[in-house]
Amino acid sequence: MDKKVTIGERMSRKGIVFSWIYLSVFGLLTAVGFFNIFHLYTNLPLINNYIFSFFIYILTMLFLTPIIGSYETLEFTMQSVNYYHAKGFLNQLVEVFRILKNKKAIPNTSMKANQILKVNLSYITQFAGWAQKGYRLKMTFLMHDGSVFTIFPTSINQIEKGDYEQALQLLEQQHIEIVDKYNLRSVLSTNSYQFQEYIESLEKEKIK
């Protein structure tokens, strides 16, 4: 059986149903809010208020549904490394319907293992709300033909599961060199907090 390690989680049909139930609460609240506005500030017949509010609900759900299809997944196998992602309103909406139809996902980028020369591990700095500073893992794939592919995995919580280290070991089994200038692998099997703390210590060393 072909060994496979997946970084990131894909949405399932069951997950979509639960997400729709969750999002429908926001849709209903929006519809009720507009119904009250129509009822208080217009002279429209009551049935029209219901119809307009229903359309508001449908529009709200159409606007929120693509959020369900937003994902990023990196899949490592003995034969290849596959990158899946759905970005942009239309792509995310199409992805939701693909999952519902149970059609096979097609990777946006697929790299044959025997075409990968080495993988370089590094990191980037990012800022969240209220100027909160954090760090993200950066994986750069250098191919035998000289091309380069870079990804910044978002599922950093999978460090605790050891998935990153398993993926790197899988690459090494295919004789792919892992370049780890910052010794990040030492914390890729711990947890996200230690990962952040370790890189913070690296940044402080640079200032000295």
mmCIF file of C-alpha atoms in Angstrom:
data_model
loop_
_atom_site.group_PDB
_atom_site.id
_atom_site.type_symbol
_atom_site.label_atom_id
_atom_site.label_comp_id
_atom_site.label_asym_id
_atom_site.label_seq_id
_atom_site.Cartn_x
_atom_site.Cartn_y
_atom_site.Cartn_z
ATOM 1 C CA MET A 1 0.000 0.000 0.000
ATOM 2 C CA ASP A 2 1.333 3.427 -0.995
ATOM 3 C CA LYS A 3 2.176 5.495 2.051
ATOM 4 C CA LYS A 4 0.613 8.953 2.105
ATOM 5 C CA VAL A 5 0.968 11.961 4.388
ATOM 6 C CA THR A 6 -1.454 14.873 4.068
ATOM 7 C CA ILE A 7 -0.825 18.360 5.408
ATOM 8 C CA GLY A 8 -4.132 20.182 5.685
ATOM 9 C CA GLU A 9 -7.676 18.828 5.799
ATOM 10 C CA ARG A 10 -10.140 18.566 2.945
ATOM 11 C CA MET A 11 -13.833 19.222 3.345
ATOM 12 C CA SER A 12 -16.190 16.228 3.071
ATOM 13 C CA ARG A 13 -19.843 16.112 2.059
ATOM 14 C CA LYS A 14 -20.756 15.595 5.706
ATOM 15 C CA GLY A 15 -18.653 18.606 6.627
ATOM 16 C CA ILE A 16 -20.434 20.728 4.021
ATOM 17 C CA VAL A 17 -23.831 19.807 5.438
ATOM 18 C CA PHE A 18 -22.761 20.756 8.971
ATOM 19 C CA SER A 19 -21.185 23.968 7.662
ATOM 20 C CA TRP A 20 -24.390 24.869 5.841
ATOM 21 C CA ILE A 21 -26.386 24.350 9.031
ATOM 22 C CA TYR A 22 -23.947 26.618 10.869
ATOM 23 C CA LEU A 23 -23.964 29.287 8.149
ATOM 24 C CA SER A 24 -27.755 29.166 7.821
ATOM 25 C CA VAL A 25 -27.962 30.763 11.274
ATOM 26 C CA PHE A 26 -26.228 33.857 9.878
ATOM 27 C CA GLY A 27 -28.453 33.715 6.810
ATOM 28 C CA LEU A 28 -31.595 33.616 8.947
ATOM 29 C CA LEU A 29 -30.407 36.461 11.184
ATOM 30 C CA THR A 30 -29.693 38.583 8.101
ATOM 31 C CA ALA A 31 -33.097 37.758 6.600
ATOM 32 C CA VAL A 32 -34.908 38.569 9.860
ATOM 33 C CA GLY A 33 -33.040 41.857 10.116
ATOM 34 C CA PHE A 34 -34.091 42.897 6.625
ATOM 35 C CA PHE A 35 -37.652 41.715 7.248
ATOM 36 C CA ASN A 36 -37.882 44.067 10.239
ATOM 37 C CA ILE A 37 -36.491 46.924 8.139
ATOM 38 C CA PHE A 38 -38.977 46.253 5.323
ATOM 39 C CA HIS A 39 -41.836 45.952 7.785
ATOM 40 C CA LEU A 40 -41.015 49.105 9.761
ATOM 41 C CA TYR A 41 -39.863 51.469 7.026
ATOM 42 C CA THR A 42 -41.850 50.451 3.945
ATOM 43 C CA ASN A 43 -45.508 50.113 3.085
ATOM 44 C CA LEU A 44 -45.027 46.837 1.241
ATOM 45 C CA PRO A 45 -47.590 44.080 1.770
ATOM 46 C CA LEU A 46 -46.554 41.524 4.356
ATOM 47 C CA ILE A 47 -46.229 38.769 1.750
ATOM 48 C CA ASN A 48 -43.737 40.917 -0.190
ATOM 49 C CA ASN A 49 -41.682 41.408 2.958
ATOM 50 C CA TYR A 50 -41.474 37.638 3.348
ATOM 51 C CA ILE A 51 -40.497 37.174 -0.314
ATOM 52 C CA PHE A 52 -37.772 39.846 -0.190
ATOM 53 C CA SER A 53 -36.442 38.457 3.091
ATOM 54 C CA PHE A 54 -36.305 34.983 1.566
ATOM 55 C CA PHE A 55 -34.242 36.309 -1.347
ATOM 56 C CA ILE A 56 -31.945 38.032 1.128
ATOM 57 C CA TYR A 57 -31.467 34.682 2.861
ATOM 58 C CA ILE A 58 -30.636 32.954 -0.441
ATOM 59 C CA LEU A 59 -28.169 35.693 -1.427
ATOM 60 C CA THR A 60 -26.503 35.532 1.985
ATOM 61 C CA MET A 61 -26.076 31.764 1.707
ATOM 62 C CA LEU A 62 -24.655 32.093 -1.822
ATOM 63 C CA PHE A 63 -22.206 34.673 -0.519
ATOM 64 C CA LEU A 64 -21.131 32.533 2.451
ATOM 65 C CA THR A 65 -21.067 29.102 0.775
ATOM 66 C CA PRO A 66 -17.672 29.558 -0.984
ATOM 67 C CA ILE A 67 -16.059 29.881 2.446
ATOM 68 C CA ILE A 68 -16.717 26.149 2.897
ATOM 69 C CA GLY A 69 -14.669 25.337 -0.202
ATOM 70 C CA SER A 70 -11.644 27.346 0.868
ATOM 71 C CA TYR A 71 -8.797 24.993 1.670
ATOM 72 C CA GLU A 72 -5.125 24.248 1.062
ATOM 73 C CA THR A 73 -3.700 20.746 1.130
ATOM 74 C CA LEU A 74 -0.251 19.315 0.506
ATOM 75 C CA GLU A 75 -0.167 15.572 -0.159
ATOM 76 C CA PHE A 76 3.032 13.506 -0.026
ATOM 77 C CA THR A 77 3.194 10.015 -1.560
ATOM 78 C CA MET A 78 5.999 7.708 -2.684
ATOM 79 C CA GLN A 79 5.420 8.814 -6.269
ATOM 80 C CA SER A 80 4.633 12.520 -6.036
ATOM 81 C CA VAL A 81 3.915 15.661 -4.047
ATOM 82 C CA ASN A 82 0.510 17.142 -4.851
ATOM 83 C CA TYR A 83 -0.730 20.600 -3.968
ATOM 84 C CA TYR A 84 -4.465 21.336 -3.808
ATOM 85 C CA HIS A 85 -5.974 24.714 -3.161
ATOM 86 C CA ALA A 86 -9.182 26.595 -3.933
ATOM 87 C CA LYS A 87 -8.847 30.362 -3.881
ATOM 88 C CA GLY A 88 -11.219 32.987 -5.163
ATOM 89 C CA PHE A 89 -15.012 33.161 -4.910
ATOM 90 C CA LEU A 90 -15.855 31.162 -8.037
ATOM 91 C CA ASN A 91 -13.186 28.483 -7.501
ATOM 92 C CA GLN A 92 -14.336 27.944 -3.933
ATOM 93 C CA LEU A 93 -17.982 27.730 -5.018
ATOM 94 C CA VAL A 94 -17.098 25.194 -7.728
ATOM 95 C CA GLU A 95 -15.117 23.205 -5.149
ATOM 96 C CA VAL A 96 -18.173 22.910 -2.893
ATOM 97 C CA PHE A 97 -20.212 21.393 -5.733
ATOM 98 C CA ARG A 98 -17.307 19.093 -6.681
ATOM 99 C CA ILE A 99 -17.278 17.691 -3.151
ATOM 100 C CA LEU A 100 -21.058 17.249 -3.163
ATOM 101 C CA LYS A 101 -20.811 15.319 -6.456
ATOM 102 C CA ASN A 102 -18.008 13.228 -4.917
ATOM 103 C CA LYS A 103 -15.726 13.863 -7.893
ATOM 104 C CA LYS A 104 -12.014 13.222 -7.563
ATOM 105 C CA ALA A 105 -9.940 16.289 -6.710
ATOM 106 C CA ILE A 106 -7.373 17.369 -9.289
ATOM 107 C CA PRO A 107 -4.176 18.871 -7.856
ATOM 108 C CA ASN A 108 -3.296 22.415 -8.878
ATOM 109 C CA THR A 109 0.352 21.358 -8.913
ATOM 110 C CA SER A 110 1.805 17.846 -9.022
ATOM 111 C CA MET A 111 5.523 17.133 -8.699
ATOM 112 C CA LYS A 112 6.906 13.682 -9.398
ATOM 113 C CA ALA A 113 9.178 12.559 -6.587
ATOM 114 C CA ASN A 114 11.955 11.630 -9.008
ATOM 115 C CA GLN A 115 11.876 15.197 -10.380
ATOM 116 C CA ILE A 116 12.505 16.831 -6.989
ATOM 117 C CA LEU A 117 16.154 17.541 -6.235
ATOM 118 C CA LYS A 118 15.853 19.002 -2.742
ATOM 119 C CA VAL A 119 13.474 20.758 -0.350
ATOM 120 C CA ASN A 120 14.582 23.837 1.533
ATOM 121 C CA LEU A 121 12.988 24.592 4.922
ATOM 122 C CA SER A 122 12.804 28.183 6.124
ATOM 123 C CA TYR A 123 10.183 30.572 7.494
ATOM 124 C CA ILE A 124 8.498 33.912 6.919
ATOM 125 C CA THR A 125 7.177 36.541 9.307
ATOM 126 C CA GLN A 126 3.497 37.416 9.222
ATOM 127 C CA PHE A 127 1.297 39.856 11.101
ATOM 128 C CA ALA A 128 -2.263 39.168 12.224
ATOM 129 C CA GLY A 129 -4.848 41.421 13.863
ATOM 130 C CA TRP A 130 -3.654 44.066 16.330
ATOM 131 C CA ALA A 131 -0.168 43.767 14.793
ATOM 132 C CA GLN A 132 0.362 40.329 16.342
ATOM 133 C CA LYS A 133 3.566 38.840 15.015
ATOM 134 C CA GLY A 134 3.916 35.203 14.061
ATOM 135 C CA TYR A 135 5.854 32.882 11.780
ATOM 136 C CA ARG A 136 4.947 30.432 9.035
ATOM 137 C CA LEU A 137 6.881 27.513 7.682
ATOM 138 C CA LYS A 138 8.182 27.946 4.135
ATOM 139 C CA MET A 139 8.852 24.887 1.980
ATOM 140 C CA THR A 140 10.742 25.445 -1.276
ATOM 141 C CA PHE A 141 10.926 22.569 -3.745
ATOM 142 C CA LEU A 142 13.909 22.712 -6.107
ATOM 143 C CA MET A 143 13.443 20.567 -9.193
ATOM 144 C CA HIS A 144 16.061 18.806 -11.325
ATOM 145 C CA ASP A 145 15.136 21.051 -14.277
ATOM 146 C CA GLY A 146 15.954 24.178 -12.271
ATOM 147 C CA SER A 147 12.361 25.229 -11.554
ATOM 148 C CA VAL A 148 11.229 26.170 -8.048
ATOM 149 C CA PHE A 149 7.912 25.726 -6.231
ATOM 150 C CA THR A 150 7.229 27.384 -2.873
ATOM 151 C CA ILE A 151 4.404 26.781 -0.417
ATOM 152 C CA PHE A 152 3.580 28.128 3.047
ATOM 153 C CA PRO A 153 1.551 25.382 4.786
ATOM 154 C CA THR A 154 -1.354 26.760 6.808
ATOM 155 C CA SER A 155 -2.077 23.673 8.942
ATOM 156 C CA ILE A 156 0.609 24.384 11.497
ATOM 157 C CA ASN A 157 -1.441 22.546 14.154
ATOM 158 C CA GLN A 158 -0.401 19.273 12.512
ATOM 159 C CA ILE A 159 3.034 19.694 14.048
ATOM 160 C CA GLU A 160 1.651 17.997 17.158
ATOM 161 C CA LYS A 161 0.672 14.960 15.084
ATOM 162 C CA GLY A 162 4.175 14.623 13.644
ATOM 163 C CA ASP A 163 2.818 14.868 10.093
ATOM 164 C CA TYR A 164 5.481 17.305 8.920
ATOM 165 C CA GLU A 165 8.338 15.086 10.051
ATOM 166 C CA GLN A 166 6.675 12.034 8.495
ATOM 167 C CA ALA A 167 6.345 13.909 5.206
ATOM 168 C CA LEU A 168 10.013 14.894 5.264
ATOM 169 C CA GLN A 169 11.063 11.333 6.050
ATOM 170 C CA LEU A 170 8.968 10.134 3.130
ATOM 171 C CA LEU A 171 10.854 12.531 0.847
ATOM 172 C CA GLU A 172 14.192 11.337 2.197
ATOM 173 C CA GLN A 173 13.210 7.747 1.383
ATOM 174 C CA GLN A 174 13.032 8.927 -2.236
ATOM 175 C CA HIS A 175 16.615 10.263 -1.946
ATOM 176 C CA ILE A 176 15.442 13.879 -1.839
ATOM 177 C CA GLU A 177 17.737 16.144 0.171
ATOM 178 C CA ILE A 178 16.173 18.225 2.954
ATOM 179 C CA VAL A 179 18.036 21.500 3.465
ATOM 180 C CA ASP A 180 17.354 22.774 6.989
ATOM 181 C CA LYS A 181 19.573 25.821 7.584
ATOM 182 C CA TYR A 182 17.634 26.903 10.690
ATOM 183 C CA ASN A 183 17.265 23.416 12.183
ATOM 184 C CA LEU A 184 13.474 23.722 12.026
ATOM 185 C CA ARG A 185 12.986 19.961 12.070
ATOM 186 C CA SER A 186 13.936 20.000 15.733
ATOM 187 C CA VAL A 187 10.589 21.689 16.494
ATOM 188 C CA LEU A 188 8.439 20.232 13.702
ATOM 189 C CA SER A 189 7.512 17.325 15.962
ATOM 190 C CA THR A 190 6.705 19.376 19.068
ATOM 191 C CA ASN A 191 3.807 21.835 18.916
ATOM 192 C CA SER A 192 2.890 25.140 17.268
ATOM 193 C CA TYR A 193 3.755 27.150 20.389
ATOM 194 C CA GLN A 194 7.305 25.795 20.544
ATOM 195 C CA PHE A 195 7.630 26.335 16.793
ATOM 196 C CA GLN A 196 6.791 30.033 17.254
ATOM 197 C CA GLU A 197 9.036 30.360 20.305
ATOM 198 C CA TYR A 198 11.961 28.716 18.546
ATOM 199 C CA ILE A 199 11.802 31.037 15.546
ATOM 200 C CA GLU A 200 11.397 34.018 17.852
ATOM 201 C CA SER A 201 14.686 33.010 19.478
ATOM 202 C CA LEU A 202 16.300 32.828 16.029
ATOM 203 C CA GLU A 203 15.102 36.342 15.261
ATOM 204 C CA LYS A 204 16.500 37.656 18.527
ATOM 205 C CA GLU A 205 19.901 36.091 17.704
ATOM 206 C CA LYS A 206 19.944 38.005 14.416
ATOM 207 C CA ILE A 207 19.559 41.322 16.276
ATOM 208 C CA LYS A 208 22.519 40.680 18.589
#
